mmCIF file of C-alpha atoms in Angstrom:
data_model
loop_
_atom_site.group_PDB
_atom_site.id
_atom_site.type_symbol
_atom_site.label_atom_id
_atom_site.label_comp_id
_atom_site.label_asym_id
_atom_site.label_seq_id
_atom_site.Cartn_x
_atom_site.Cartn_y
_atom_site.Cartn_z
ATOM 1 C CA MET A 1451 12.282 25.854 -35.858
ATOM 2 C CA ARG A 1452 8.780 25.043 -37.028
ATOM 3 C CA ARG A 1453 9.929 21.642 -38.266
ATOM 4 C CA ASN A 1454 11.471 20.869 -34.879
ATOM 5 C CA LEU A 1455 8.530 22.216 -32.860
ATOM 6 C CA PRO A 1456 6.588 18.897 -32.682
ATOM 7 C CA THR A 1457 9.734 17.090 -31.531
ATOM 8 C CA PHE A 1458 10.381 19.745 -28.886
ATOM 9 C CA VAL A 1459 6.784 19.608 -27.620
ATOM 10 C CA PHE A 1460 6.902 15.807 -27.465
ATOM 11 C CA ALA A 1461 10.162 15.884 -25.476
ATOM 12 C CA VAL A 1462 8.700 18.370 -22.991
ATOM 13 C CA LEU A 1463 5.560 16.264 -22.499
ATOM 14 C CA VAL A 1464 7.639 13.132 -21.904
ATOM 15 C CA ALA A 1465 9.786 14.987 -19.355
ATOM 16 C CA LEU A 1466 6.699 16.228 -17.504
ATOM 17 C CA ALA A 1467 5.097 12.782 -17.527
ATOM 18 C CA THR A 1468 8.188 11.116 -16.023
ATOM 19 C CA ALA A 1469 9.149 13.838 -13.523
ATOM 20 C CA GLY A 1470 6.954 12.378 -10.779
ATOM 21 C CA VAL A 1471 8.317 8.886 -11.390
ATOM 22 C CA ALA A 1472 11.909 10.109 -11.217
ATOM 23 C CA ALA A 1473 11.228 11.774 -7.869
ATOM 24 C CA ALA A 1474 9.719 8.618 -6.376
ATOM 25 C CA SER A 1475 11.525 6.082 -4.193
ATOM 26 C CA ASN A 1476 14.299 4.266 -6.103
ATOM 27 C CA GLY A 1477 13.506 6.437 -9.087
ATOM 28 C CA GLY A 1478 10.037 4.894 -9.114
ATOM 29 C CA PHE A 1479 11.226 1.959 -11.213
ATOM 30 C CA THR A 1480 12.019 -0.675 -8.597
ATOM 31 C CA PRO A 1481 10.447 -1.965 -5.363
ATOM 32 C CA VAL A 1482 11.627 -0.662 -2.006
ATOM 33 C CA THR A 1483 14.354 -2.605 -0.209
ATOM 34 C CA PRO A 1484 12.759 -5.856 1.019
ATOM 35 C CA GLU A 1485 12.867 -6.583 4.745
ATOM 36 C CA SER A 1486 10.878 -9.846 4.730
ATOM 37 C CA PRO A 1487 11.514 -13.130 2.868
ATOM 38 C CA ASN A 1488 8.268 -12.930 0.871
ATOM 39 C CA ALA A 1489 9.153 -9.387 -0.251
ATOM 40 C CA SER A 1490 12.613 -10.616 -1.308
ATOM 41 C CA HIS A 1491 11.141 -13.320 -3.544
ATOM 42 C CA THR A 1492 8.715 -10.804 -5.038
ATOM 43 C CA GLN A 1493 11.639 -8.505 -5.832
ATOM 44 C CA THR A 1494 13.554 -11.377 -7.469
ATOM 45 C CA ALA A 1495 10.630 -12.079 -9.810
ATOM 46 C CA TYR A 1496 10.352 -8.357 -10.535
ATOM 47 C CA TYR A 1497 14.008 -8.013 -11.542
ATOM 48 C CA VAL A 1498 13.965 -11.145 -13.706
ATOM 49 C CA ILE A 1499 10.950 -9.868 -15.647
ATOM 50 C CA LEU A 1500 12.401 -6.345 -15.797
ATOM 51 C CA GLY A 1501 15.694 -7.677 -17.180
ATOM 52 C CA PHE A 1502 14.051 -9.626 -19.989
ATOM 53 C CA THR A 1503 11.587 -6.890 -20.926
ATOM 54 C CA ALA A 1504 14.261 -4.166 -20.849
ATOM 55 C CA ALA A 1505 16.539 -6.244 -23.101
ATOM 56 C CA ILE A 1506 13.668 -6.950 -25.513
ATOM 57 C CA PHE A 1507 12.758 -3.252 -25.605
ATOM 58 C CA LEU A 1508 16.330 -2.180 -26.380
ATOM 59 C CA ILE A 1509 16.796 -4.815 -29.074
ATOM 60 C CA VAL A 1510 13.458 -4.150 -30.795
ATOM 61 C CA GLU A 1511 13.711 -0.360 -30.642
ATOM 62 C CA GLY A 1512 17.380 -0.461 -31.654
ATOM 63 C CA LEU A 1513 16.599 -2.576 -34.720
ATOM 64 C CA LEU A 1514 13.672 -0.299 -35.529
ATOM 65 C CA VAL A 1515 15.967 2.739 -35.604
ATOM 66 C CA VAL A 1516 18.547 0.864 -37.711
ATOM 67 C CA PHE A 1517 15.914 -0.206 -40.249
ATOM 68 C CA VAL A 1518 14.397 3.272 -40.430
ATOM 69 C CA VAL A 1519 17.818 4.740 -41.236
ATOM 70 C CA LYS A 1520 19.022 1.959 -43.531
ATOM 71 C CA TYR A 1521 15.839 1.616 -45.568
ATOM 72 C CA ARG A 1522 14.799 5.261 -45.726
ATOM 73 C CA SER A 1523 13.597 6.543 -49.088
ATOM 74 C CA ARG A 1524 16.858 8.398 -49.947
ATOM 75 C CA GLY A 1525 14.972 10.754 -52.204
ATOM 76 C CA ARG A 1526 13.012 8.102 -54.099
ATOM 77 C CA ALA A 1527 9.550 9.046 -55.231
ATOM 78 C CA ARG A 1528 6.776 7.775 -53.006
ATOM 79 C CA THR A 1529 5.375 5.738 -55.882
ATOM 80 C CA VAL A 1530 8.562 3.666 -56.215
ATOM 81 C CA GLU A 1531 8.455 0.316 -54.430
ATOM 82 C CA GLY A 1532 11.273 -0.581 -52.069
ATOM 83 C CA ALA A 1533 13.469 -3.643 -52.382
ATOM 84 C CA GLN A 1534 11.521 -6.880 -51.947
ATOM 85 C CA VAL A 1535 12.797 -8.934 -49.015
ATOM 86 C CA HIS A 1536 11.901 -12.626 -48.975
ATOM 87 C CA GLY A 1537 11.419 -14.832 -45.919
ATOM 88 C CA HIS A 1538 14.297 -16.427 -44.034
ATOM 89 C CA THR A 1539 13.210 -19.737 -42.522
ATOM 90 C CA ARG A 1540 16.060 -20.079 -40.027
ATOM 91 C CA LEU A 1541 15.671 -16.499 -38.781
ATOM 92 C CA GLU A 1542 11.913 -16.904 -38.430
ATOM 93 C CA LEU A 1543 12.422 -20.073 -36.368
ATOM 94 C CA VAL A 1544 14.941 -18.291 -34.148
ATOM 95 C CA TRP A 1545 12.654 -15.366 -33.351
ATOM 96 C CA THR A 1546 9.842 -17.813 -32.600
ATOM 97 C CA VAL A 1547 11.879 -20.088 -30.313
ATOM 98 C CA ILE A 1548 13.596 -17.293 -28.344
ATOM 99 C CA PRO A 1549 10.330 -15.780 -26.974
ATOM 100 C CA VAL A 1550 9.198 -19.265 -25.962
ATOM 101 C CA LEU A 1551 12.442 -19.813 -24.044
ATOM 102 C CA ILE A 1552 12.117 -16.390 -22.404
ATOM 103 C CA LEU A 1553 8.572 -17.144 -21.251
ATOM 104 C CA CYS A 1554 9.733 -20.525 -19.906
ATOM 105 C CA ALA A 1555 12.532 -18.870 -17.926
ATOM 106 C CA ILE A 1556 10.155 -16.278 -16.469
ATOM 107 C CA GLY A 1557 7.601 -18.980 -15.679
ATOM 108 C CA ILE A 1558 10.179 -21.128 -13.860
ATOM 109 C CA VAL A 1559 11.337 -18.209 -11.685
ATOM 110 C CA VAL A 1560 7.793 -17.087 -10.896
ATOM 111 C CA PHE A 1561 6.342 -20.508 -10.130
ATOM 112 C CA LEU A 1562 9.343 -21.534 -8.018
ATOM 113 C CA GLY A 1563 9.009 -18.305 -6.051
ATOM 114 C CA LEU A 1564 5.234 -18.315 -5.567
ATOM 115 C CA PRO A 1565 5.157 -20.910 -2.753
ATOM 116 C CA LYS A 1566 7.877 -18.961 -0.905
ATOM 117 C CA ILE A 1567 5.802 -15.799 -1.268
ATOM 118 C CA SER A 1568 2.442 -17.231 -0.225
ATOM 119 C CA ASN A 1569 3.476 -19.871 2.335
ATOM 120 C CA ALA A 1570 4.978 -18.806 5.657
ATOM 121 C CA PRO A 1571 8.131 -20.639 6.780
ATOM 122 C CA ALA A 1572 7.758 -23.152 9.581
ATOM 123 C CA SER A 1573 7.728 -21.481 12.978
ATOM 124 C CA PRO A 1574 7.112 -22.978 16.435
ATOM 125 C CA ASP A 1575 5.552 -19.773 17.745
ATOM 126 C CA PRO A 1576 4.066 -17.478 15.046
ATOM 127 C CA ILE A 1577 2.443 -14.211 16.110
ATOM 128 C CA HIS A 1578 -1.246 -14.084 15.179
ATOM 129 C CA ILE A 1579 -2.599 -10.572 14.621
ATOM 130 C CA THR A 1580 -5.986 -9.533 13.238
ATOM 131 C CA VAL A 1581 -5.878 -6.555 10.881
ATOM 132 C CA GLU A 1582 -9.207 -4.750 10.637
ATOM 133 C CA GLY A 1583 -9.625 -2.148 7.903
ATOM 134 C CA HIS A 1584 -12.081 0.687 8.555
ATOM 135 C CA GLN A 1585 -12.994 3.881 6.782
ATOM 136 C CA PHE A 1586 -10.352 5.289 7.236
ATOM 137 C CA TYR A 1587 -7.870 3.631 9.620
ATOM 138 C CA TRP A 1588 -6.283 0.296 10.517
ATOM 139 C CA GLN A 1589 -6.929 -1.532 13.777
ATOM 140 C CA PHE A 1590 -4.746 -4.368 15.115
ATOM 141 C CA ASP A 1591 -5.766 -7.038 17.645
ATOM 142 C CA TYR A 1592 -3.071 -9.117 19.349
ATOM 143 C CA PRO A 1593 -3.143 -12.630 20.843
ATOM 144 C CA ASN A 1594 -3.688 -11.337 24.410
ATOM 145 C CA LYS A 1595 -6.609 -9.139 23.171
ATOM 146 C CA ALA A 1596 -4.518 -5.956 23.290
ATOM 147 C CA ARG A 1597 -5.405 -3.485 20.529
ATOM 148 C CA SER A 1598 -3.609 -0.693 18.669
ATOM 149 C CA ILE A 1599 -4.604 1.805 15.987
ATOM 150 C CA GLY A 1600 -2.490 2.870 13.023
ATOM 151 C CA THR A 1601 0.737 1.165 14.135
ATOM 152 C CA MET A 1602 1.253 -2.588 14.344
ATOM 153 C CA TYR A 1603 3.870 -3.768 16.840
ATOM 154 C CA VAL A 1604 5.776 -6.986 16.069
ATOM 155 C CA PRO A 1605 8.924 -8.723 17.381
ATOM 156 C CA VAL A 1606 11.959 -8.798 15.105
ATOM 157 C CA GLY A 1607 12.567 -12.160 13.442
ATOM 158 C CA ALA A 1608 9.166 -13.652 14.278
ATOM 159 C CA VAL A 1609 6.782 -14.999 11.657
ATOM 160 C CA VAL A 1610 3.648 -12.851 11.829
ATOM 161 C CA ASP A 1611 0.410 -14.424 10.601
ATOM 162 C CA LEU A 1612 -2.195 -11.817 9.690
ATOM 163 C CA LYS A 1613 -5.928 -12.334 9.468
ATOM 164 C CA VAL A 1614 -7.280 -9.352 7.492
ATOM 165 C CA VAL A 1615 -10.957 -8.408 7.771
ATOM 166 C CA SER A 1616 -13.223 -5.446 7.079
ATOM 167 C CA PRO A 1617 -16.625 -4.482 8.530
ATOM 168 C CA ASP A 1618 -17.427 -1.883 5.864
ATOM 169 C CA VAL A 1619 -15.890 -1.754 2.356
ATOM 170 C CA ILE A 1620 -13.003 -3.343 0.453
ATOM 171 C CA HIS A 1621 -9.541 -2.193 1.571
ATOM 172 C CA SER A 1622 -6.059 -3.420 0.628
ATOM 173 C CA TRP A 1623 -3.314 -4.025 3.192
ATOM 174 C CA TRP A 1624 0.111 -3.089 1.813
ATOM 175 C CA ILE A 1625 3.444 -2.537 3.547
ATOM 176 C CA PRO A 1626 5.830 -2.633 0.524
ATOM 177 C CA ALA A 1627 8.982 -3.611 2.441
ATOM 178 C CA LEU A 1628 7.166 -6.532 4.098
ATOM 179 C CA GLY A 1629 5.483 -8.154 1.090
ATOM 180 C CA GLY A 1630 2.748 -7.615 -1.442
ATOM 181 C CA LYS A 1631 -0.843 -6.493 -1.185
ATOM 182 C CA ILE A 1632 -3.745 -8.463 0.245
ATOM 183 C CA GLN A 1633 -7.380 -7.575 -0.299
ATOM 184 C CA VAL A 1634 -9.442 -6.864 2.811
ATOM 185 C CA ILE A 1635 -12.959 -7.944 1.832
ATOM 186 C CA PRO A 1636 -16.098 -7.670 4.016
ATOM 187 C CA GLY A 1637 -17.378 -11.116 4.972
ATOM 188 C CA HIS A 1638 -14.335 -12.864 3.504
ATOM 189 C CA PRO A 1639 -11.284 -13.024 5.831
ATOM 190 C CA ASN A 1640 -7.933 -13.274 4.058
ATOM 191 C CA HIS A 1641 -4.539 -14.278 5.396
ATOM 192 C CA PHE A 1642 -1.056 -12.875 4.909
ATOM 193 C CA TRP A 1643 2.346 -13.282 6.542
ATOM 194 C CA PHE A 1644 5.684 -11.538 6.895
ATOM 195 C CA ARG A 1645 8.836 -11.705 8.982
ATOM 196 C CA ALA A 1646 10.628 -8.441 9.715
ATOM 197 C CA ASP A 1647 14.275 -9.496 9.896
ATOM 198 C CA LYS A 1648 15.536 -6.074 10.947
ATOM 199 C CA ALA A 1649 14.286 -3.667 13.595
ATOM 200 C CA GLY A 1650 12.711 -0.540 12.198
ATOM 201 C CA SER A 1651 9.561 1.264 11.146
ATOM 202 C CA TYR A 1652 7.927 0.206 7.876
ATOM 203 C CA SER A 1653 5.310 2.405 6.265
ATOM 204 C CA GLY A 1654 2.407 1.540 4.004
ATOM 205 C CA SER A 1655 -1.123 2.493 3.101
ATOM 206 C CA CYS A 1656 -4.453 1.231 1.905
ATOM 207 C CA ALA A 1657 -3.963 0.307 -1.747
ATOM 208 C CA GLU A 1658 -7.685 0.202 -2.612
ATOM 209 C CA LEU A 1659 -9.822 3.295 -3.206
ATOM 210 C CA CYS A 1660 -12.136 2.859 -0.216
ATOM 211 C CA GLY A 1661 -13.853 6.228 0.040
ATOM 212 C CA VAL A 1662 -13.494 9.984 -0.060
ATOM 213 C CA PHE A 1663 -10.702 10.117 2.568
ATOM 214 C CA HIS A 1664 -8.846 7.015 1.398
ATOM 215 C CA ALA A 1665 -5.528 8.886 0.962
ATOM 216 C CA SER A 1666 -5.193 9.347 4.735
ATOM 217 C CA MET A 1667 -5.545 5.637 5.512
ATOM 218 C CA ASN A 1668 -1.879 5.016 6.273
ATOM 219 C CA ALA A 1669 -0.309 2.188 8.256
ATOM 220 C CA ARG A 1670 2.972 1.476 10.007
ATOM 221 C CA VAL A 1671 4.635 -1.698 11.255
ATOM 222 C CA LEU A 1672 7.117 -1.198 14.091
ATOM 223 C CA ALA A 1673 9.512 -4.133 14.474
ATOM 224 C CA GLU A 1674 11.354 -4.184 17.807
ATOM 225 C CA PRO A 1675 13.054 -6.702 20.124
ATOM 226 C CA ARG A 1676 10.838 -9.384 21.620
ATOM 227 C CA SER A 1677 11.098 -7.895 25.116
ATOM 228 C CA ALA A 1678 9.834 -4.512 23.882
ATOM 229 C CA TYR A 1679 6.985 -6.191 21.989
ATOM 230 C CA ASP A 1680 5.942 -8.193 25.071
ATOM 231 C CA ALA A 1681 6.030 -5.067 27.215
ATOM 232 C CA TYR A 1682 3.923 -3.145 24.701
ATOM 233 C CA ILE A 1683 1.082 -5.649 24.328
ATOM 234 C CA SER A 1684 0.988 -6.488 28.045
ATOM 235 C CA LYS A 1685 1.127 -2.941 29.475
ATOM 236 C CA THR A 1686 1.671 -0.015 27.107
ATOM 237 C CA ALA A 1687 -1.088 -0.798 24.602
ATOM 238 C CA ARG A 1688 -3.788 -0.254 27.188
ATOM 239 C CA THR A 1689 -2.476 3.149 28.298
ATOM 240 C CA ARG A 1690 -1.894 4.445 24.756
ATOM 241 C CA LEU A 1691 -5.162 3.290 23.225
ATOM 242 C CA GLY A 1692 -7.123 6.504 23.773
ATOM 243 C CA ARG A 1693 -4.382 8.631 22.237
ATOM 244 C CA GLN A 1694 -4.033 6.270 19.267
ATOM 245 C CA GLU A 1695 -7.780 6.343 18.681
ATOM 246 C CA TRP A 1696 -7.809 10.111 18.626
ATOM 247 C CA ALA A 1697 -4.676 10.498 16.463
ATOM 248 C CA GLY A 1698 -5.416 7.615 14.095
ATOM 249 C CA VAL A 1699 -9.190 7.973 13.744
ATOM 250 C CA CYS A 1700 -10.689 11.269 14.924
ATOM 251 C CA ALA A 1701 -7.835 13.670 14.126
ATOM 252 C CA THR A 1702 -7.618 12.353 10.572
ATOM 253 C CA CYS A 1703 -10.777 14.283 9.722
ATOM 254 C CA HIS A 1704 -11.251 16.732 12.592
ATOM 255 C CA GLY A 1705 -7.671 17.963 13.081
ATOM 256 C CA ASN A 1706 -5.009 17.214 15.681
ATOM 257 C CA LEU A 1707 -6.708 19.408 18.279
ATOM 258 C CA GLY A 1708 -10.260 19.031 17.019
ATOM 259 C CA GLN A 1709 -9.976 22.380 15.253
ATOM 260 C CA GLY A 1710 -11.562 21.023 12.078
ATOM 261 C CA GLY A 1711 -10.209 19.898 8.745
ATOM 262 C CA TYR A 1712 -11.998 17.594 6.372
ATOM 263 C CA GLY A 1713 -14.605 17.263 9.122
ATOM 264 C CA PRO A 1714 -16.083 20.049 11.281
ATOM 265 C CA PRO A 1715 -14.401 21.437 14.424
ATOM 266 C CA ILE A 1716 -15.358 19.416 17.478
ATOM 267 C CA SER A 1717 -13.028 20.553 20.280
ATOM 268 C CA SER A 1718 -15.868 22.425 22.017
ATOM 269 C CA SER A 1719 -18.557 19.841 21.319
ATOM 270 C CA SER A 1720 -20.152 18.593 24.528
ATOM 271 C CA THR A 1721 -20.587 15.212 22.835
ATOM 272 C CA LEU A 1722 -16.921 14.535 23.574
ATOM 273 C CA VAL A 1723 -17.601 14.389 27.306
ATOM 274 C CA GLN A 1724 -20.971 12.615 27.173
ATOM 275 C CA LEU A 1725 -20.092 8.928 27.091
ATOM 276 C CA ALA A 1726 -23.486 7.692 25.857
ATOM 277 C CA ALA A 1727 -23.648 10.285 23.057
ATOM 278 C CA LEU A 1728 -20.046 9.612 22.031
ATOM 279 C CA ARG A 1729 -20.735 5.876 21.952
ATOM 280 C CA GLY A 1730 -23.773 6.409 19.716
ATOM 281 C CA ILE A 1731 -21.850 8.484 17.171
ATOM 282 C CA LEU A 1732 -18.891 6.097 17.077
ATOM 283 C CA ARG A 1733 -21.064 3.032 16.566
ATOM 284 C CA ASN A 1734 -23.752 4.496 14.310
ATOM 285 C CA GLY A 1735 -22.039 7.360 12.497
ATOM 286 C CA VAL A 1736 -23.638 10.652 11.511
ATOM 287 C CA SER A 1737 -25.529 11.560 8.338
ATOM 288 C CA GLY A 1738 -26.880 14.895 7.211
ATOM 289 C CA SER A 1739 -26.790 17.620 4.605
ATOM 290 C CA ALA A 1740 -23.506 18.990 5.974
ATOM 291 C CA GLY A 1741 -21.734 15.688 5.376
ATOM 292 C CA ALA A 1742 -21.561 12.151 6.707
ATOM 293 C CA MET A 1743 -19.342 10.416 9.220
ATOM 294 C CA PRO A 1744 -18.994 6.631 8.936
ATOM 295 C CA PRO A 1745 -19.510 4.487 12.047
ATOM 296 C CA VAL A 1746 -15.788 4.439 12.806
ATOM 297 C CA GLY A 1747 -16.233 2.575 16.100
ATOM 298 C CA ASP A 1748 -18.864 0.021 15.172
ATOM 299 C CA THR A 1749 -16.589 -2.836 16.303
ATOM 300 C CA TRP A 1750 -15.161 -1.068 19.366
ATOM 301 C CA ASN A 1751 -15.794 -2.491 22.815
ATOM 302 C CA ASN A 1752 -16.851 -0.365 25.787
ATOM 303 C CA ALA A 1753 -13.323 -0.210 27.206
ATOM 304 C CA GLN A 1754 -12.083 1.204 23.913
ATOM 305 C CA ILE A 1755 -14.765 3.894 23.803
ATOM 306 C CA THR A 1756 -14.084 4.759 27.449
ATOM 307 C CA ALA A 1757 -10.366 5.133 26.665
ATOM 308 C CA LEU A 1758 -11.140 7.624 23.882
ATOM 309 C CA ALA A 1759 -13.577 9.559 26.084
ATOM 310 C CA ALA A 1760 -10.955 9.862 28.837
ATOM 311 C CA TYR A 1761 -8.298 11.065 26.403
ATOM 312 C CA VAL A 1762 -10.419 13.717 24.681
ATOM 313 C CA LYS A 1763 -11.749 14.999 28.015
ATOM 314 C CA GLN A 1764 -8.208 15.546 29.260
ATOM 315 C CA HIS A 1765 -6.413 16.690 26.088
ATOM 316 C CA ILE A 1766 -8.918 17.877 23.452
ATOM 317 C CA TYR A 1767 -12.168 19.181 24.879
ATOM 318 C CA LYS A 1768 -12.414 22.926 25.407
ATOM 319 C CA VAL A 1769 -15.506 24.433 27.011
ATOM 320 C CA ALA A 1770 -17.371 26.632 24.523
ATOM 321 C CA PRO A 1771 -17.389 30.383 25.354
ATOM 322 C CA ALA A 1772 -20.498 31.622 27.143
ATOM 323 C CA GLY A 1773 -23.261 32.306 24.628
ATOM 324 C CA GLY A 1774 -21.390 30.429 21.915
ATOM 325 C CA THR A 1775 -22.472 27.385 19.965
ATOM 326 C CA THR A 1776 -21.017 23.950 19.948
ATOM 327 C CA SER A 1777 -20.264 21.772 16.969
ATOM 328 C CA GLY A 1778 -21.578 18.270 16.547
ATOM 329 C CA GLY A 1779 -19.311 15.334 15.796
#
């Protein structure tokens, strides 16, 4: 048992290390099902590289095991030299040429696919949307100046051209089913594209550690028929904005009902119903010994702040009990 103990411990550690991977989507070893042409080409490159590397691993490790067994000491003294094996010119040429051919094959697949990943297909009417990354939420601006928070709305089958910007720190836009990651860098707008070929909801997140509450910076793309998209950006976006701001920005830290969470409770804070005070906090943030709040609304217009104020006054704000204290935002 003592001789087998190291092997047993090693096996347990390997099992623990891979448990999380095994529980992940697709076993954690492959990309999610692609729903956009650029994601499909990325997946093709992934599988080509995975196939070659998996085959190389099996061949090399298999030969290693064979050699270990075949050329084991068989009871010889450690001072006895093993059989001397001389070079084999043809074999050495083969194992030099094969890796070169493998790298060429991978290079051809990757470089043929790169333009299809980075360049959007020709479209007479692409949808232009600005993605703005904030600590810690995503904001989307549409061609008619409609705005949404947390969820991007797009028509099925349309090429969507994204301009990604940030007013604070570096973020990373990533919806796995709709393509790769794109860095969102302050002062340096980047561009990205996708085309959701099937209606549905596609989830993602910020893929760059952007601050202490980075893990809650999730995103969603909702692909729906063109008529539903047109109706949303022309009518629905305006009426839902206040609720989206609360749910996607404020509630992330302060709780769904302002009861507190990562941030302090604010449901009974009079700041919520004082438009000027609320505007100052949203645009300038709060700093102090009890913690700091980033200026989450530093790019918000007055209509957007008014929409949030109206929503929290109706659905969140609760008058503090007589003699009680209120909490600041």
